[in-house]
């Protein structure tokens, strides 16, 4: 791309990866107001920040596809439901999506999630302090994914190390860097665990492998890795971000304590305000004009979920955490269109169960005042640590 683009999109030209990782929201607001589709040399592509344009891009898989050899997740784990469109996407997605339909998800996982949450929170309670990402949100998300995938005999630390390697690799590629070598080792070890799971009756992976779509073992492995992204990192971030938003808003927390029925709305509002997966990538299949930007065939078109979720044309006072927000369900935290996250019901179940247990069992739950924290991340946004105290 030539200098004419940097002249035409000066806000995008000045954007840095460091700014997007640390606190992107002021920049995203400026872009949304003046350059809703902007060219960002730092990302090597276009960034879409308005809500209606984000929906348009995610709905139109024929024009804005994930099926491109540059797609970050495909480069790390191979082709999967996340990096394919059309009939190939359906073939990869259906064998996994069916077990995660809402009613089946609740029937299959509610008791497990409640028991695992109770075990973790009860273990924390006597101490009066904890780091909630490492002590609750992460272990819960890992345990649920291991249970869902049927990875018997694989300990939580190992599963966590695998997905950590995948997340680091995707983040590196998104920032224009080479992925670390440990991602390949993690992929090899995941493949061995998946092969063991395929031999066990009753596991989700075995069920997917038997589906009429006829996925190969390599394809099952790739989709298992994708489920780890959705089931671990983003769910962990979703829980931690929701705790942070509630504890940081005494008025909202008081409303939720007085009316526990507001908890689900509070979680949705947290998803809107700081989605744990903040961007999704697409590639233009043809030349197209998008809000005054001339997008060329093959261009990277990155949708800022974080930007779309704070669009003032959709959400009044968008930077405020409001547990009574009437249209909070319009957020795009689980994406939109054919790649909408089918694990949303399970993620919401985990978040609701975790926050209910924290508020019910840890009286006086509050931030540790000497250990402040804030979310970070280019792709996956959440605090690196969330230290809290309570009255033990």
PDB file of N, CA and C in Angstrom, residues 288-341:
ATOM      1  N   UNK A 288     -13.956  -4.120  -3.105  1.00  0.00           N
ATOM      2  CA  UNK A 288     -15.227  -3.673  -2.553  1.00  0.00           C
ATOM      3  C   UNK A 288     -15.026  -2.325  -1.875  1.00  0.00           C
ATOM      4  N   UNK A 289     -16.037  -1.480  -1.982  1.00  0.00           N
ATOM      5  CA  UNK A 289     -15.988  -0.182  -1.299  1.00  0.00           C
ATOM      6  C   UNK A 289     -16.728  -0.324   0.020  1.00  0.00           C
ATOM      7  N   UNK A 290     -16.060   0.064   1.093  1.00  0.00           N
ATOM      8  CA  UNK A 290     -16.615  -0.108   2.436  1.00  0.00           C
ATOM      9  C   UNK A 290     -16.463   1.206   3.186  1.00  0.00           C
ATOM     10  N   UNK A 291     -17.584   1.916   3.346  1.00  0.00           N
ATOM     11  CA  UNK A 291     -17.598   3.201   4.053  1.00  0.00           C
ATOM     12  C   UNK A 291     -16.528   4.153   3.515  1.00  0.00           C
ATOM     13  N   UNK A 292     -16.435   4.234   2.203  1.00  0.00           N
ATOM     14  CA  UNK A 292     -15.489   5.155   1.593  1.00  0.00           C
ATOM     15  C   UNK A 292     -14.095   4.608   1.419  1.00  0.00           C
ATOM     16  N   UNK A 293     -13.826   3.430   1.928  1.00  0.00           N
ATOM     17  CA  UNK A 293     -12.508   2.809   1.774  1.00  0.00           C
ATOM     18  C   UNK A 293     -12.539   1.845   0.601  1.00  0.00           C
ATOM     19  N   UNK A 294     -11.543   1.923  -0.248  1.00  0.00           N
ATOM     20  CA  UNK A 294     -11.456   1.020  -1.396  1.00  0.00           C
ATOM     21  C   UNK A 294     -10.639  -0.206  -1.002  1.00  0.00           C
ATOM     22  N   UNK A 295     -11.344  -1.226  -0.551  1.00  0.00           N
ATOM     23  CA  UNK A 295     -10.708  -2.470  -0.117  1.00  0.00           C
ATOM     24  C   UNK A 295     -10.443  -3.319  -1.351  1.00  0.00           C
ATOM     25  N   UNK A 296      -9.222  -3.800  -1.486  1.00  0.00           N
ATOM     26  CA  UNK A 296      -8.855  -4.582  -2.659  1.00  0.00           C
ATOM     27  C   UNK A 296      -8.945  -6.076  -2.369  1.00  0.00           C
ATOM     28  N   UNK A 297      -9.163  -6.834  -3.406  1.00  0.00           N
ATOM     29  CA  UNK A 297      -9.163  -8.286  -3.279  1.00  0.00           C
ATOM     30  C   UNK A 297      -7.869  -8.746  -2.603  1.00  0.00           C
ATOM     31  N   UNK A 298      -8.026  -9.589  -1.575  1.00  0.00           N
ATOM     32  CA  UNK A 298      -6.879 -10.103  -0.848  1.00  0.00           C
ATOM     33  C   UNK A 298      -6.496  -9.298   0.373  1.00  0.00           C
ATOM     34  N   UNK A 299      -7.053  -8.093   0.532  1.00  0.00           N
ATOM     35  CA  UNK A 299      -6.709  -7.280   1.702  1.00  0.00           C
ATOM     36  C   UNK A 299      -7.212  -7.914   2.994  1.00  0.00           C
ATOM     37  N   UNK A 300      -6.428  -7.766   4.046  1.00  0.00           N
ATOM     38  CA  UNK A 300      -6.879  -8.124   5.388  1.00  0.00           C
ATOM     39  C   UNK A 300      -7.886  -7.086   5.866  1.00  0.00           C
ATOM     40  N   UNK A 301      -9.040  -7.563   6.339  1.00  0.00           N
ATOM     41  CA  UNK A 301     -10.065  -6.692   6.917  1.00  0.00           C
ATOM     42  C   UNK A 301     -10.304  -7.190   8.334  1.00  0.00           C
ATOM     43  N   UNK A 302      -9.797  -6.432   9.284  1.00  0.00           N
ATOM     44  CA  UNK A 302      -9.895  -6.839  10.687  1.00  0.00           C
ATOM     45  C   UNK A 302     -11.071  -6.116  11.344  1.00  0.00           C
ATOM     46  N   UNK A 303     -11.975  -6.889  11.926  1.00  0.00           N
ATOM     47  CA  UNK A 303     -13.147  -6.315  12.595  1.00  0.00           C
ATOM     48  C   UNK A 303     -12.832  -6.132  14.068  1.00  0.00           C
ATOM     49  N   UNK A 304     -12.949  -4.908  14.548  1.00  0.00           N
ATOM     50  CA  UNK A 304     -12.744  -4.628  15.969  1.00  0.00           C
ATOM     51  C   UNK A 304     -14.061  -4.845  16.712  1.00  0.00           C
ATOM     52  N   UNK A 305     -14.172  -5.992  17.357  1.00  0.00           N
ATOM     53  CA  UNK A 305     -15.341  -6.247  18.201  1.00  0.00           C
ATOM     54  C   UNK A 305     -15.385  -5.220  19.331  1.00  0.00           C
ATOM     55  N   UNK A 306     -14.203  -4.905  19.877  1.00  0.00           N
ATOM     56  CA  UNK A 306     -14.136  -3.916  20.950  1.00  0.00           C
ATOM     57  C   UNK A 306     -14.644  -2.560  20.490  1.00  0.00           C
ATOM     58  N   UNK A 307     -14.303  -2.181  19.265  1.00  0.00           N
ATOM     59  CA  UNK A 307     -14.781  -0.903  18.744  1.00  0.00           C
ATOM     60  C   UNK A 307     -16.273  -0.922  18.470  1.00  0.00           C
ATOM     61  N   UNK A 308     -16.758  -1.987  17.851  1.00  0.00           N
ATOM     62  CA  UNK A 308     -18.179  -2.093  17.535  1.00  0.00           C
ATOM     63  C   UNK A 308     -19.035  -2.091  18.793  1.00  0.00           C
ATOM     64  N   UNK A 309     -18.540  -2.705  19.851  1.00  0.00           N
ATOM     65  CA  UNK A 309     -19.316  -2.822  21.084  1.00  0.00           C
ATOM     66  C   UNK A 309     -19.429  -1.510  21.854  1.00  0.00           C
ATOM     67  N   UNK A 310     -18.681  -0.496  21.450  1.00  0.00           N
ATOM     68  CA  UNK A 310     -18.806   0.814  22.101  1.00  0.00           C
ATOM     69  C   UNK A 310     -19.258   1.879  21.106  1.00  0.00           C
ATOM     70  N   UNK A 311     -19.956   1.448  20.084  1.00  0.00           N
ATOM     71  CA  UNK A 311     -20.448   2.388  19.078  1.00  0.00           C
ATOM     72  C   UNK A 311     -21.592   3.208  19.671  1.00  0.00           C
ATOM     73  N   UNK A 312     -21.433   4.523  19.802  1.00  0.00           N
ATOM     74  CA  UNK A 312     -22.482   5.336  20.428  1.00  0.00           C
ATOM     75  C   UNK A 312     -23.761   5.415  19.614  1.00  0.00           C
ATOM     76  N   UNK A 313     -23.706   5.045  18.334  1.00  0.00           N
ATOM     77  CA  UNK A 313     -24.938   5.033  17.545  1.00  0.00           C
ATOM     78  C   UNK A 313     -25.830   3.851  17.931  1.00  0.00           C
ATOM     79  N   UNK A 314     -25.274   2.886  18.655  1.00  0.00           N
ATOM     80  CA  UNK A 314     -26.031   1.713  19.099  1.00  0.00           C
ATOM     81  C   UNK A 314     -26.202   1.703  20.616  1.00  0.00           C
ATOM     82  N   UNK A 315     -25.147   2.097  21.336  1.00  0.00           N
ATOM     83  CA  UNK A 315     -25.154   2.007  22.795  1.00  0.00           C
ATOM     84  C   UNK A 315     -24.976   3.398  23.399  1.00  0.00           C
ATOM     85  N   UNK A 316     -25.985   3.864  24.105  1.00  0.00           N
ATOM     86  CA  UNK A 316     -25.919   5.158  24.770  1.00  0.00           C
ATOM     87  C   UNK A 316     -24.845   5.134  25.852  1.00  0.00           C
ATOM     88  N   UNK A 317     -24.070   6.224  25.933  1.00  0.00           N
ATOM     89  CA  UNK A 317     -23.001   6.322  26.934  1.00  0.00           C
ATOM     90  C   UNK A 317     -22.173   5.033  26.933  1.00  0.00           C
ATOM     91  N   UNK A 318     -21.538   4.729  25.814  1.00  0.00           N
ATOM     92  CA  UNK A 318     -20.992   3.387  25.599  1.00  0.00           C
ATOM     93  C   UNK A 318     -19.814   3.006  26.473  1.00  0.00           C
ATOM     94  N   UNK A 319     -19.133   3.981  27.074  1.00  0.00           N
ATOM     95  CA  UNK A 319     -17.983   3.656  27.916  1.00  0.00           C
ATOM     96  C   UNK A 319     -18.377   3.378  29.366  1.00  0.00           C
ATOM     97  N   UNK A 320     -19.657   3.449  29.665  1.00  0.00           N
ATOM     98  CA  UNK A 320     -20.127   3.236  31.036  1.00  0.00           C
ATOM     99  C   UNK A 320     -20.625   1.805  31.209  1.00  0.00           C
ATOM    100  N   UNK A 321     -20.289   1.194  32.340  1.00  0.00           N
ATOM    101  CA  UNK A 321     -20.790  -0.127  32.711  1.00  0.00           C
ATOM    102  C   UNK A 321     -22.179   0.049  33.311  1.00  0.00           C
ATOM    103  N   UNK A 322     -23.208  -0.471  32.638  1.00  0.00           N
ATOM    104  CA  UNK A 322     -24.599  -0.254  33.037  1.00  0.00           C
ATOM    105  C   UNK A 322     -25.322  -1.593  33.061  1.00  0.00           C
ATOM    106  N   UNK A 323     -25.553  -2.128  34.256  1.00  0.00           N
ATOM    107  CA  UNK A 323     -26.164  -3.458  34.369  1.00  0.00           C
ATOM    108  C   UNK A 323     -27.624  -3.450  33.947  1.00  0.00           C
ATOM    109  N   UNK A 324     -28.197  -2.272  33.759  1.00  0.00           N
ATOM    110  CA  UNK A 324     -29.584  -2.183  33.308  1.00  0.00           C
ATOM    111  C   UNK A 324     -29.695  -1.764  31.837  1.00  0.00           C
ATOM    112  N   UNK A 325     -28.619  -1.850  31.093  1.00  0.00           N
ATOM    113  CA  UNK A 325     -28.643  -1.429  29.692  1.00  0.00           C
ATOM    114  C   UNK A 325     -29.684  -2.250  28.932  1.00  0.00           C
ATOM    115  N   UNK A 326     -30.612  -1.566  28.278  1.00  0.00           N
ATOM    116  CA  UNK A 326     -31.763  -2.247  27.671  1.00  0.00           C
ATOM    117  C   UNK A 326     -31.386  -3.083  26.457  1.00  0.00           C
ATOM    118  N   UNK A 327     -30.426  -2.624  25.660  1.00  0.00           N
ATOM    119  CA  UNK A 327     -30.110  -3.320  24.403  1.00  0.00           C
ATOM    120  C   UNK A 327     -28.753  -4.004  24.456  1.00  0.00           C
ATOM    121  N   UNK A 328     -28.346  -4.448  25.639  1.00  0.00           N
ATOM    122  CA  UNK A 328     -27.012  -5.043  25.770  1.00  0.00           C
ATOM    123  C   UNK A 328     -26.843  -6.264  24.869  1.00  0.00           C
ATOM    124  N   UNK A 329     -27.933  -6.943  24.545  1.00  0.00           N
ATOM    125  CA  UNK A 329     -27.841  -8.145  23.713  1.00  0.00           C
ATOM    126  C   UNK A 329     -27.402  -7.842  22.281  1.00  0.00           C
ATOM    127  N   UNK A 330     -27.305  -6.561  21.924  1.00  0.00           N
ATOM    128  CA  UNK A 330     -26.829  -6.195  20.595  1.00  0.00           C
ATOM    129  C   UNK A 330     -25.303  -6.253  20.482  1.00  0.00           C
ATOM    130  N   UNK A 331     -24.618  -6.584  21.575  1.00  0.00           N
ATOM    131  CA  UNK A 331     -23.156  -6.656  21.497  1.00  0.00           C
ATOM    132  C   UNK A 331     -22.731  -7.800  20.572  1.00  0.00           C
ATOM    133  N   UNK A 332     -21.480  -7.755  20.143  1.00  0.00           N
ATOM    134  CA  UNK A 332     -20.952  -8.704  19.168  1.00  0.00           C
ATOM    135  C   UNK A 332     -19.817  -9.552  19.737  1.00  0.00           C
ATOM    136  N   UNK A 333     -19.796  -9.722  21.056  1.00  0.00           N
ATOM    137  CA  UNK A 333     -18.672 -10.401  21.696  1.00  0.00           C
ATOM    138  C   UNK A 333     -18.504 -11.848  21.243  1.00  0.00           C
ATOM    139  N   UNK A 334     -19.584 -12.482  20.818  1.00  0.00           N
ATOM    140  CA  UNK A 334     -19.484 -13.855  20.320  1.00  0.00           C
ATOM    141  C   UNK A 334     -19.478 -13.899  18.785  1.00  0.00           C
ATOM    142  N   UNK A 335     -19.112 -12.756  18.169  1.00  0.00           N
ATOM    143  CA  UNK A 335     -19.070 -12.611  16.715  1.00  0.00           C
ATOM    144  C   UNK A 335     -20.493 -12.605  16.140  1.00  0.00           C
ATOM    145  N   UNK A 336     -20.613 -12.836  14.846  1.00  0.00           N
ATOM    146  CA  UNK A 336     -21.898 -12.690  14.162  1.00  0.00           C
ATOM    147  C   UNK A 336     -21.809 -13.447  12.844  1.00  0.00           C
ATOM    148  N   UNK A 337     -22.943 -13.849  12.327  1.00  0.00           N
ATOM    149  CA  UNK A 337     -22.951 -14.534  11.049  1.00  0.00           C
ATOM    150  C   UNK A 337     -22.575 -15.999  11.173  1.00  0.00           C
ATOM    151  N   UNK A 338     -22.043 -16.596  10.114  1.00  0.00           N
ATOM    152  CA  UNK A 338     -21.783 -18.041  10.123  1.00  0.00           C
ATOM    153  C   UNK A 338     -20.740 -18.476  11.141  1.00  0.00           C
ATOM    154  N   UNK A 339     -19.926 -17.540  11.637  1.00  0.00           N
ATOM    155  CA  UNK A 339     -18.899 -17.902  12.611  1.00  0.00           C
ATOM    156  C   UNK A 339     -19.272 -17.478  14.030  1.00  0.00           C
ATOM    157  N   UNK A 340     -20.570 -17.278  14.276  1.00  0.00           N
ATOM    158  CA  UNK A 340     -21.019 -17.010  15.648  1.00  0.00           C
ATOM    159  C   UNK A 340     -20.575 -18.157  16.552  1.00  0.00           C
ATOM    160  N   UNK A 341     -20.111 -17.838  17.747  1.00  0.00           N
ATOM    161  CA  UNK A 341     -19.549 -18.837  18.655  1.00  0.00           C
ATOM    162  C   UNK A 341     -20.634 -19.752  19.215  1.00  0.00           C
TER     163      UNK A 341
END
